[in-house]
Amino acid sequence: MGQSAPTRGAPAPSAQALHAVVLTHAHLDHCGYLPRLVHHGFRGPLFATADTARLAGIVLRDSARLQEEEAAHANEHGWSKHRPPALCTPARTPSAR
Ligand SMILES: [Zn+2]
């Protein structure tokens, strides 16, 4: 593959240039970028154990729900700069195959 996962401050690799993603475990700091990769055109395979894939689905849906709640709070109290809010909603969360 030749590219490592993005780190803070480093430019993200082009999603379309990636051949595959290896998910070692389902912590949000590892799987949380997957929806953004898919949004930006990544269509390659994701390699993970069955348990990691299943847990990542739970973590991503939970994260999406928390984002929705935070966006609703931001809209309600007028501190959101996005109209409508740009979210990874549970419906947009990639599902494991
Ligand atoms: Zn971790």
CSV table of C-alpha atoms and ligand atoms in Angstrom, one decimal:
chain,number,residue,atom,x,y,z
A,1,MET,CA,0.0,0.0,0.0
A,2,GLY,CA,2.8,2.4,0.8
A,3,GLN,CA,0.7,4.9,2.8
A,4,SER,CA,0.1,5.0,6.5
A,5,ALA,CA,-3.0,6.2,8.4
A,6,PRO,CA,-3.3,9.9,8.7
A,7,THR,CA,-2.0,11.5,11.8
A,8,ARG,CA,-2.8,14.9,13.3
A,9,GLY,CA,-1.4,17.6,11.2
A,10,ALA,CA,-0.4,15.3,8.3
A,11,PRO,CA,-2.3,15.5,5.0
A,12,ALA,CA,-4.8,12.8,4.5
A,13,PRO,CA,-4.0,10.4,1.7
A,14,SER,CA,-6.3,10.5,-1.3
A,15,ALA,CA,-9.1,8.1,-0.7
A,16,GLN,CA,-9.2,7.0,-4.3
A,17,ALA,CA,-5.5,6.3,-4.3
A,18,LEU,CA,-5.8,3.7,-1.5
A,19,HIS,CA,-5.9,0.1,-2.5
A,20,ALA,CA,-7.2,-1.3,0.8
A,21,VAL,CA,-7.7,-0.5,4.5
A,22,VAL,CA,-6.6,-2.8,7.3
A,23,LEU,CA,-8.5,-2.2,10.5
A,24,THR,CA,-6.6,-3.7,13.4
A,25,HIS,CA,-9.2,-2.9,16.0
A,26,ALA,CA,-12.4,-0.9,16.4
A,27,HIS,CA,-11.4,2.0,18.6
A,28,LEU,CA,-12.9,5.2,17.2
A,29,ASP,CA,-9.4,6.7,16.6
A,30,HIS,CA,-8.9,3.8,14.2
A,31,CYS,CA,-12.3,3.3,12.5
A,32,GLY,CA,-13.6,6.9,12.8
A,33,TYR,CA,-12.1,8.0,9.5
A,34,LEU,CA,-13.7,5.2,7.5
A,35,PRO,CA,-17.0,7.2,6.7
A,36,ARG,CA,-14.8,10.1,5.5
A,37,LEU,CA,-12.8,7.8,3.3
A,38,VAL,CA,-15.9,6.4,1.7
A,39,HIS,CA,-17.4,9.9,1.3
A,40,HIS,CA,-14.2,10.8,-0.6
A,41,GLY,CA,-14.4,7.9,-2.9
A,42,PHE,CA,-12.7,4.9,-1.3
A,43,ARG,CA,-14.3,1.8,-2.7
A,44,GLY,CA,-11.5,-0.8,-1.9
A,45,PRO,CA,-11.7,-3.7,0.5
A,46,LEU,CA,-11.5,-3.3,4.2
A,47,PHE,CA,-9.6,-6.1,6.0
A,48,ALA,CA,-10.5,-6.8,9.6
A,49,THR,CA,-11.5,-9.8,11.8
A,50,ALA,CA,-15.2,-10.5,11.9
A,51,ASP,CA,-15.4,-9.3,15.5
A,52,THR,CA,-13.5,-6.1,14.7
A,53,ALA,CA,-15.9,-5.3,11.8
A,54,ARG,CA,-18.9,-6.0,13.9
A,55,LEU,CA,-17.7,-3.8,16.7
A,56,ALA,CA,-16.6,-1.0,14.3
A,57,GLY,CA,-20.2,-0.9,13.0
A,58,ILE,CA,-21.4,-0.4,16.6
A,59,VAL,CA,-18.8,2.3,17.3
A,60,LEU,CA,-19.5,4.2,14.1
A,61,ARG,CA,-23.3,4.2,14.5
A,62,ASP,CA,-22.8,5.4,18.1
A,63,SER,CA,-20.4,8.1,17.0
A,64,ALA,CA,-22.9,9.2,14.2
A,65,ARG,CA,-25.7,9.4,16.7
A,66,LEU,CA,-23.6,11.5,19.1
A,67,GLN,CA,-22.7,13.8,16.2
A,68,GLU,CA,-26.4,14.2,15.4
A,69,GLU,CA,-27.2,15.0,19.0
A,70,GLU,CA,-24.4,17.6,19.2
A,71,ALA,CA,-25.5,19.1,15.9
A,72,ALA,CA,-29.1,19.4,17.1
A,73,HIS,CA,-27.8,21.1,20.3
A,74,ALA,CA,-25.6,23.4,18.2
A,75,ASN,CA,-28.5,24.3,16.0
A,76,GLU,CA,-30.8,24.8,18.9
A,77,HIS,CA,-28.4,27.1,20.7
A,78,GLY,CA,-27.1,28.8,17.5
A,79,TRP,CA,-23.4,27.9,17.7
A,80,SER,CA,-23.3,25.7,14.6
A,81,LYS,CA,-21.5,27.2,11.5
A,82,HIS,CA,-23.1,24.5,9.2
A,83,ARG,CA,-26.6,24.9,7.7
A,84,PRO,CA,-27.7,22.1,7.4
A,85,PRO,CA,-25.2,20.3,9.6
A,86,ALA,CA,-22.6,18.2,7.7
A,87,LEU,CA,-22.8,14.8,9.5
A,88,CYS,CA,-22.0,11.2,9.2
A,89,THR,CA,-25.5,10.0,10.2
A,90,PRO,CA,-26.2,6.4,11.1
A,91,ALA,CA,-27.8,6.0,7.7
A,92,ARG,CA,-24.6,7.1,6.0
A,93,THR,CA,-22.4,4.9,8.2
A,94,PRO,CA,-20.7,2.2,6.1
A,95,SER,CA,-21.9,-1.3,6.9
A,96,ALA,CA,-19.7,-4.3,7.2
A,97,ARG,CA,-20.1,-6.9,4.5
B,1,ZN,ZN,-6.9,1.9,19.7
